[in-house]
Amino acid sequence: MSSTRLSPEQRQRAIDAMSSGEELDVLVIGGGVVGSGAALDAVTRGLSTGLIEARDYASGTSSRSSKLIHGGLRYLEMLDFRLVHEALQERGLLLTRLAPHLVRPVPFLYPLTRPVWERVYVGAGIALYDALASGSGHGAGLPRHRHLTRRAAYRLMPSLKSGALTGAIQYYDAQVDDARHTMEIARTAAHYGAHVANRVEAVGFLRQGERVTGVRARDRLTGHEFPIAAKQIVNATGVWTDDTQAMVGERGQFHVRASKGIHLVVPRDRIHSRTGLILRTTTSVLFVIPWGRHWIIGTTDTDWRLDKSHPAASRTDIDYLLTHVNRVLATPLTHEDVEGVYAGLRPLLAGESESTSKLSREHVVTHSAPGLVVVAGGKYTTYRVMARDAVDEAVQAMGGTIARSTTDTIPLLGAVGYDAAWNQRHALAKAAGIHVARLEHLLHRYGVLSRELLDLIADQPDLREPLEGTEDYLRAEIVYAASHEGANHLTDILARRTRISIEAWDRGVSAAKEAARLVAPVLGWDAEREQHEVEVYLGRVDAERTSQTMADDISADEARRRGPDGTI
């Protein structure tokens, strides 16, 4: 499959098409995973489709998740069988058909600490979890759970402290690089003909009487404002749903509350284990997730009513995670072990409970006004179902015969032929003059689109070298982020197209200058702009580091907001 570039030129063509005055069938506001999914769903039904995102693809919630594709064991305990079954079905689709190059199995250890009854209770729940996955028809060939003795559990995870468990159960879920996955959905939508553009903000709605007929949009790179006409608009703005609805002058039929979840990234050698770990806390669960040469530890679940663009992790948040994970580790983790920290906001449908951990992860779709569909709530794993339901709601109001959703059969760019490319990796690596481990890294991030990076390397052999300040990413990946993946700013590249901002000890400070130099010709930067991008990124890192020393949310938020935005 030939690919579509999300290049600066493509972005301008998309803006020109959307502002031409020709009415779109569907315009999606919000380039997170649900909005990007809605654009892909609409365009593959044969509808003329636009997608605008005020910042960068996945710059909000969709790049700051636990990076798990899972059914959610805790929802099973809440007896929400429908949600779990639906999520497990989507997990199977992603693993086997839609994105096998991005979504991979990951094992977890569930420690048992009580007598026999806990093994029976937890074992029955995990057995049901496996059964629901198999019953979905997309079991994905994941190994079934297995019961472990105390000795077997310690062999798998030697870092557990003595007495941390009496036995364990190991089960499997899946993980994904959320930011990369979301961007690939938007890129796949563009491949099928959608007009997609990031850094285009909806600043108002156009109306004819009570009907919403389009949006007033602003290109945040140029300041140019223009109208976009559409028969149906889908508001998929996540935690910004209430803000977007306020522009229509509608109170809305539901409200979305933001719940903050933070995660820590620590080096792989700090925890000796061949499996991930799941722990129960008083309010939720805590995961220790293998992530390349690192571990991701999370998450928290607290109400957040401050700046939604840049949720800040406080020292209290970090201490909470360290305290809980250290209860089971033989060698405790300290603040000095933490390489990276990130905070994200979950969009939860507001209910009566004041505890965000009890608010709904179900999603809601409704016509809040004629011509305007709102989709909110849900969880990352079920993004495709949410997107489908939103477009179903939109087409009901359009009349005529419109095709049903087909996104359950449409692989993302990079997926088709992935297994064959993986089998050929040794020959491909030899031909490209790179180590096979480098090619495996590329295949896990780009699938068969890795060939496009190999073409870049063939044209510029120095791009096969690692980026200064990080051993895990090649220079070619930095250039490709700007030329093919819609990156407009240095922050886009170091925080989302790669994960250098959370994986490197210095959070990408030493990589920033060379990365800016590599993309300057692609993005048309002069020396002054190149230096500005570096300064903005360094200021962002400094503000985040400072916020993470603050004792509470308010002081952490103030410290983070004193730094540059980095996304405008």
XYZ file of C-alpha atoms in Angstrom:
568
model
C 0.000 0.000 0.000
C 1.451 3.375 -0.985
C 1.153 5.911 1.793
C -0.043 9.479 2.088
C 2.348 11.979 3.597
C 1.171 14.292 6.347
C 3.587 16.890 5.010
C 3.412 20.698 5.317
C 2.183 20.773 1.713
C -0.547 18.209 2.436
C -1.680 20.251 5.429
C -2.059 23.368 3.289
C -3.956 21.426 0.619
C -6.336 20.152 3.290
C -6.935 23.676 4.606
C -7.504 24.964 1.060
C -10.033 22.193 0.388
C -11.932 22.742 3.641
C -12.043 26.530 3.158
C -13.058 26.378 -0.510
C -16.739 26.890 0.288
C -17.710 23.391 -0.822
C -19.808 21.740 1.876
C -18.326 18.647 3.520
C -20.520 15.742 4.515
C -18.785 15.429 7.907
C -16.351 17.675 9.758
C -14.687 16.241 12.858
C -13.343 18.561 15.556
C -10.586 16.951 17.619
C -7.549 14.958 16.489
C -7.352 12.568 19.404
C -7.924 8.862 18.956
C -11.736 9.146 18.795
C -11.775 12.122 16.439
C -9.178 10.575 14.147
C -11.150 7.340 14.264
C -14.351 9.190 13.343
C -12.637 10.788 10.342
C -11.436 7.371 9.161
C -14.891 5.883 9.707
C -16.659 8.651 7.790
C -14.310 8.799 4.812
C -14.350 5.016 4.342
C -18.151 5.141 4.101
C -17.738 7.371 1.048
C -18.442 10.648 2.832
C -16.462 13.821 2.113
C -14.679 14.351 5.415
C -12.574 16.943 7.202
C -10.644 16.714 10.474
C -9.241 19.682 12.398
C -7.149 19.597 15.557
C -6.319 22.756 17.534
C -2.888 21.520 18.604
C -1.167 18.321 17.471
C -2.621 14.896 16.805
C -2.862 13.088 20.162
C -1.522 16.115 22.043
C -4.131 15.710 24.777
C -5.332 12.535 26.449
C -4.420 10.269 23.529
C -0.660 10.564 24.069
C -0.738 10.327 27.866
C -2.508 7.068 28.616
C -1.171 3.919 30.275
C -0.523 2.731 26.694
C -2.570 -0.405 27.282
C -5.080 -2.022 24.958
C -7.131 -4.009 27.423
C -10.553 -5.039 28.581
C -10.054 -3.720 32.088
C -10.089 -6.279 34.891
C -11.490 -3.729 37.352
C -14.553 -3.200 35.137
C -15.128 -6.926 35.266
C -15.164 -6.706 39.050
C -17.757 -3.935 38.687
C -19.825 -6.475 36.683
C -19.643 -4.315 33.545
C -19.481 -7.371 31.296
C -20.605 -5.540 28.164
C -17.817 -2.950 28.375
C -15.179 -5.624 29.029
C -16.390 -7.862 26.198
C -16.481 -4.932 23.778
C -12.980 -3.823 24.758
C -11.576 -7.350 24.440
C -13.094 -7.662 20.978
C -11.366 -4.419 19.967
C -8.113 -5.654 21.516
C -8.243 -8.719 19.291
C -8.969 -6.689 16.164
C -6.026 -4.388 16.828
C -3.631 -7.272 17.516
C -4.566 -9.354 14.504
C -5.915 -7.093 11.780
C -5.954 -3.342 12.308
C -2.529 -2.546 13.769
C -0.392 -5.642 14.442
C 2.761 -3.559 13.920
C 1.810 -1.173 16.759
C -0.117 -3.358 19.225
C 1.690 -6.199 20.971
C 0.904 -8.720 23.745
C 2.226 -7.972 27.219
C 2.161 -10.340 30.235
C 1.105 -9.247 33.720
C 1.583 -10.843 37.117
C -1.320 -10.605 39.555
C 0.129 -11.232 43.052
C -1.939 -13.192 45.559
C -1.486 -12.342 49.225
C -4.334 -14.103 50.997
C -5.247 -17.740 51.572
C -6.901 -20.082 49.091
C -10.084 -18.045 48.630
C -8.250 -15.214 46.830
C -6.809 -17.595 44.249
C -10.288 -18.980 43.627
C -11.881 -15.506 43.402
C -9.225 -13.850 41.239
C -8.697 -16.979 39.156
C -12.390 -17.155 38.342
C -12.365 -13.513 37.285
C -9.326 -13.861 35.027
C -10.716 -17.098 33.568
C -13.884 -15.161 32.683
C -11.672 -12.431 31.182
C -10.025 -14.992 28.893
C -13.394 -16.549 28.057
C -14.864 -13.175 27.072
C -11.864 -12.585 24.804
C -12.279 -15.983 23.127
C -16.027 -15.482 22.874
C -15.519 -12.245 20.961
C -14.110 -14.230 18.051
C -10.842 -12.285 18.281
C -8.864 -14.090 20.959
C -5.727 -13.077 19.015
C -3.919 -16.215 20.076
C -2.847 -14.677 23.373
C -1.720 -17.268 25.922
C -4.353 -18.079 28.488
C -3.753 -17.203 32.110
C -1.802 -19.588 34.313
C -1.607 -20.119 38.050
C 1.835 -19.802 39.630
C 3.285 -20.962 42.900
C 5.160 -18.516 45.087
C 8.486 -19.862 43.821
C 7.465 -19.628 40.164
C 6.296 -16.041 40.649
C 9.632 -15.024 42.154
C 11.466 -16.647 39.236
C 9.496 -14.438 36.858
C 9.962 -11.301 38.963
C 13.029 -11.541 41.214
C 12.661 -7.883 42.245
C 9.673 -8.664 44.467
C 10.445 -8.399 48.159
C 10.267 -11.439 50.368
C 6.739 -11.981 51.623
C 5.164 -9.824 48.890
C 2.991 -12.715 47.726
C 1.900 -16.273 48.456
C 1.392 -17.100 44.780
C 0.304 -15.376 41.583
C -1.648 -15.566 38.354
C -0.138 -14.463 35.064
C -2.410 -13.202 32.293
C -1.988 -11.291 29.021
C -3.202 -7.973 27.649
C -1.713 -5.694 24.988
C 0.070 -2.363 24.708
C 0.492 0.392 22.131
C 2.377 3.627 21.573
C -0.792 5.706 21.862
C 0.494 8.885 20.202
C 1.898 6.992 17.219
C -1.273 4.929 16.871
C -3.498 8.022 16.908
C -1.360 9.812 14.319
C -1.465 6.720 12.096
C -5.269 6.692 12.260
C -5.354 10.317 11.084
C -2.807 9.516 8.373
C -4.839 6.517 7.230
C -7.930 8.744 7.040
C -5.946 11.135 4.830
C -4.858 8.170 2.695
C -8.519 7.395 1.984
C -9.275 11.013 1.070
C -10.073 12.893 4.286
C -8.805 16.466 4.585
C -6.865 16.433 7.857
C -5.010 19.373 9.412
C -3.511 19.902 12.829
C -3.011 23.335 14.397
C -6.411 24.397 13.038
C -8.729 25.525 15.812
C -12.509 25.812 15.818
C -13.135 29.313 17.203
C -16.883 29.418 16.634
C -19.829 27.714 14.978
C -21.787 28.798 11.915
C -25.571 28.570 12.212
C -28.687 28.901 10.120
C -31.413 29.345 12.704
C -31.035 26.527 15.218
C -29.025 24.364 12.841
C -25.231 24.203 13.049
C -23.892 24.417 9.487
C -20.143 24.696 9.969
C -17.342 26.200 11.998
C -15.220 29.293 11.978
C -11.653 27.987 12.004
C -8.264 29.575 12.606
C -4.938 28.331 11.305
C -2.719 28.634 14.370
C 0.447 28.667 12.266
C -0.589 31.691 10.177
C -3.432 33.304 12.110
C -5.708 33.080 9.050
C -9.419 32.559 9.825
C -11.832 30.868 7.457
C -15.234 29.137 7.437
C -15.736 25.404 6.930
C -19.209 24.303 5.846
C -20.442 20.814 6.718
C -23.719 18.912 6.764
C -22.790 17.277 10.069
C -20.137 18.180 12.624
C -18.745 15.695 15.152
C -17.440 17.191 18.389
C -14.785 14.728 19.607
C -12.820 17.056 21.864
C -12.532 14.840 24.948
C -11.953 16.803 28.141
C -12.676 20.003 26.187
C -16.206 18.831 25.300
C -17.958 21.291 27.610
C -15.822 24.179 26.306
C -16.645 23.325 22.706
C -20.340 22.981 23.495
C -20.298 26.402 25.161
C -19.388 27.968 21.788
C -22.739 26.754 20.450
C -24.569 28.343 23.346
C -25.954 24.961 24.352
C -25.814 23.733 27.921
C -25.494 20.162 26.734
C -27.230 16.980 27.844
C -24.245 15.738 29.841
C -20.983 17.037 31.220
C -17.439 15.753 31.069
C -15.117 15.864 34.054
C -11.377 15.509 33.876
C -9.573 12.928 35.984
C -5.792 13.264 36.165
C -3.602 10.201 35.831
C 0.168 10.400 36.072
C 2.824 7.875 35.080
C 6.490 7.421 35.895
C 9.134 6.056 33.531
C 12.115 4.253 35.077
C 15.020 2.291 33.509
C 14.439 -1.397 32.858
C 17.360 -2.394 35.095
C 15.706 -0.882 38.175
C 13.162 -3.710 38.268
C 14.335 -7.215 37.398
C 11.359 -8.951 35.876
C 10.221 -10.844 32.796
C 6.623 -9.734 33.224
C 4.535 -6.703 33.973
C 2.746 -6.329 37.294
C -0.733 -5.272 38.378
C -1.408 -4.182 41.966
C -4.624 -3.232 43.694
C -4.774 0.102 45.498
C -7.479 1.459 47.770
C -9.197 3.286 44.886
C -8.036 1.655 41.655
C -5.195 -0.449 40.250
C -1.520 0.235 39.614
C 0.406 -1.158 36.641
C 4.111 -1.763 36.153
C 4.356 -2.044 32.377
C 7.388 -3.125 30.322
C 8.187 -0.429 27.746
C 11.284 -1.166 25.667
C 14.306 -0.369 27.836
C 12.037 1.134 30.481
C 9.121 0.503 32.818
C 5.985 2.643 32.942
C 4.416 2.854 36.409
C 0.902 4.236 36.817
C -1.571 5.529 37.408
C -3.279 7.960 39.754
C -6.939 8.949 39.581
C -7.693 12.428 40.935
C -10.035 15.247 39.997
C -8.473 18.023 37.890
C -10.074 21.462 37.436
C -7.015 23.465 36.333
C -5.261 23.955 32.964
C -6.454 21.162 30.685
C -3.814 21.790 28.038
C -0.923 20.916 30.347
C -1.947 18.827 33.355
C 0.886 18.844 35.851
C 2.224 16.047 38.026
C 3.040 17.155 41.555
C 5.577 15.656 43.937
C 2.640 14.279 45.902
C 1.479 12.360 42.811
C 4.962 10.957 42.257
C 5.321 10.006 45.927
C 1.966 8.189 45.759
C 3.124 5.928 42.932
C 6.543 5.300 44.453
C 4.987 4.450 47.833
C 2.587 1.926 46.338
C 5.060 0.188 44.051
C 7.752 0.094 46.751
C 5.449 -1.948 48.980
C 6.291 -4.971 46.836
C 9.824 -4.224 45.607
C 12.902 -5.575 47.355
C 14.937 -2.528 46.296
C 12.751 0.580 46.613
C 12.617 3.115 43.808
C 13.507 6.730 44.598
C 12.982 10.044 42.832
C 16.503 9.674 41.427
C 15.404 6.536 39.547
C 12.678 8.399 37.643
C 13.646 9.186 34.040
C 10.361 10.692 32.927
C 6.958 11.734 34.199
C 3.810 12.445 32.229
C 0.306 13.470 33.232
C -2.891 13.044 31.248
C -6.591 13.676 31.689
C -9.329 11.096 31.272
C -12.682 12.396 29.985
C -15.276 10.952 32.349
C -19.019 11.394 32.109
C -19.989 13.337 35.214
C -22.256 11.595 37.691
C -23.359 12.021 41.232
C -20.195 10.613 42.771
C -17.394 12.962 43.704
C -14.854 10.183 43.249
C -13.525 10.186 39.684
C -12.638 6.502 39.955
C -16.373 5.781 40.166
C -17.430 7.923 37.217
C -18.440 6.191 34.015
C -16.013 4.970 31.351
C -19.014 4.313 29.094
C -19.395 6.633 26.139
C -22.321 8.764 25.050
C -23.273 9.978 21.573
C -26.003 12.536 20.972
C -27.160 15.328 18.697
C -26.747 18.317 21.012
C -28.139 20.596 18.287
C -29.267 19.964 14.702
C -26.122 19.389 12.691
C -23.870 18.818 15.720
C -23.035 15.383 17.138
C -21.180 15.064 20.436
C -19.250 11.947 21.473
C -17.679 11.751 24.923
C -16.494 9.359 27.623
C -15.200 5.891 26.836
C -11.701 4.452 27.002
C -8.795 4.322 24.566
C -9.259 0.662 23.648
C -12.823 1.202 22.382
C -12.046 4.296 20.293
C -13.206 2.597 17.071
C -16.624 1.762 18.526
C -17.039 5.334 19.774
C -16.068 6.700 16.375
C -18.469 4.340 14.606
C -21.341 5.294 16.896
C -20.655 9.013 16.372
C -20.704 8.673 12.590
C -23.816 6.452 12.782
C -25.542 9.290 14.651
C -24.408 11.821 12.055
C -25.552 9.832 9.011
C -28.989 9.216 10.497
C -29.645 12.920 10.044
C -28.269 13.080 6.496
C -30.790 10.940 4.666
C -30.101 8.790 1.642
C -28.315 5.463 1.546
C -24.969 5.618 3.287
C -22.713 2.620 3.781
C -22.253 1.027 7.170
C -18.992 1.290 9.059
C -16.169 -0.851 7.698
C -13.330 0.157 10.028
C -13.277 -3.285 11.619
C -11.806 -4.551 8.334
C -9.505 -1.655 7.406
C -5.887 -1.989 8.575
C -3.914 1.140 9.348
C -1.071 2.214 7.097
C 1.920 0.032 7.806
C -0.103 -3.034 8.807
C -0.648 -4.836 5.508
C 2.312 -7.139 4.864
C 3.792 -6.617 8.328
C 4.284 -10.332 9.024
C 6.148 -10.778 5.747
C 8.336 -7.736 6.424
C 9.148 -9.083 9.890
C 10.170 -12.432 8.399
C 12.400 -10.612 5.895
C 13.977 -8.298 8.483
C 17.469 -9.809 8.311
C 17.679 -9.372 4.536
C 16.176 -5.876 4.714
C 18.637 -4.831 7.410
C 21.596 -6.152 5.445
C 20.496 -4.335 2.298
C 20.067 -1.082 4.229
C 23.394 -1.392 6.037
C 21.870 -1.251 9.518
C 21.821 -3.757 12.377
C 18.783 -6.033 12.451
C 17.922 -4.689 15.927
C 17.523 -1.238 14.367
C 15.207 -2.626 11.712
C 13.132 -4.452 14.321
C 12.745 -1.129 16.120
C 11.529 0.480 12.885
C 9.131 -2.361 12.094
C 7.586 -2.072 15.564
C 6.990 1.633 15.003
C 6.234 1.931 11.288
C 5.378 -1.548 10.047
C 5.883 -1.861 6.300
C 6.269 1.925 6.090
C 9.782 1.255 7.415
C 10.737 0.990 3.746
C 10.123 4.733 3.429
C 12.666 5.386 6.178
C 15.098 3.027 4.495
C 14.661 5.099 1.317
C 15.576 8.225 3.301
C 18.682 6.459 4.593
C 19.628 5.367 1.073
C 19.441 8.997 -0.088
C 21.218 10.368 3.016
C 23.389 7.658 4.605
C 24.126 9.778 7.698
C 20.446 9.408 8.664
C 21.127 5.789 9.675
C 22.996 7.099 12.744
C 21.297 7.517 16.139
C 20.112 10.992 17.095
C 22.533 12.717 19.445
C 21.445 12.261 23.055
C 19.469 9.090 22.470
C 20.518 5.633 21.296
C 16.998 4.409 20.540
C 16.008 6.663 17.632
C 17.638 7.177 14.250
C 18.076 10.568 12.607
C 15.867 9.296 9.795
C 12.938 9.058 12.209
C 13.274 12.723 13.086
C 13.216 13.818 9.451
C 10.353 11.428 8.671
C 8.264 12.886 11.506
C 8.302 16.262 9.759
C 8.063 15.063 6.158
C 5.466 12.289 6.552
C 3.811 12.452 9.990
C 2.473 15.974 10.393
C 4.931 17.303 12.980
C 5.010 21.130 12.943
C 7.125 21.810 16.009
C 10.114 20.309 17.771
C 7.884 19.357 20.715
C 5.703 17.274 18.376
C 8.759 15.229 17.432
C 10.399 14.740 20.827
C 7.168 14.225 22.808
C 4.851 12.368 20.406
C 6.400 11.118 17.136
C 9.164 9.750 19.351
C 8.961 9.391 23.142
C 12.366 10.950 23.834
C 10.816 13.473 26.237
C 9.959 10.727 28.730
C 12.551 8.065 27.881
C 15.797 10.055 27.997
C 17.404 10.913 31.342
C 17.665 14.571 30.331
C 14.171 14.419 28.746
C 15.539 15.230 25.318
C 17.542 18.349 26.169
C 20.732 17.091 24.500
C 18.772 15.846 21.469
C 16.850 19.071 20.848
C 19.455 21.038 18.915
C 20.318 18.296 16.422
C 16.662 17.341 15.960
C 15.801 20.951 15.133
C 18.671 21.122 12.662
C 17.491 17.959 10.896
C 13.896 19.126 10.379
C 14.593 22.792 9.631
C 14.895 22.235 5.832
C 11.697 20.147 5.760
C 9.642 22.691 7.708
C 11.228 25.774 6.149
C 12.816 27.116 9.339
C 15.538 29.723 9.234
C 18.272 29.867 11.901
C 16.219 32.148 14.142
C 13.174 29.870 14.038
C 15.329 26.816 14.618
C 16.802 28.381 17.765
C 13.345 29.465 18.938
C 12.016 25.901 18.662
C 14.926 24.642 20.786
C 14.382 27.341 23.405
C 10.662 26.578 23.601
C 11.348 22.882 24.106
C 14.000 23.488 26.776
C 11.642 25.883 28.550
C 8.906 23.243 28.472
C 11.219 20.648 30.030
C 12.344 23.082 32.725
C 8.762 24.027 33.613
C 7.717 20.381 33.841
C 10.674 19.510 36.063
C 9.842 22.425 38.368
C 6.152 21.495 38.543
C 7.101 17.979 39.628
C 8.791 19.342 42.750
C 5.635 21.128 43.923
C 3.567 19.730 46.749
C 0.074 20.166 45.298
C -1.873 20.566 42.072
C -2.301 24.334 42.282
C 1.402 25.110 42.719
C 2.346 22.461 40.122
C -0.105 23.967 37.634
C 1.264 27.466 38.222
C 4.835 26.261 37.686
C 3.917 24.428 34.456
C 2.002 27.400 33.054
C 5.005 29.651 33.568
C 6.786 27.643 30.894
C 6.189 27.971 27.126
C 3.287 26.156 25.546
C 5.417 24.229 23.086
C 2.384 23.217 21.010
C 1.260 26.467 19.406
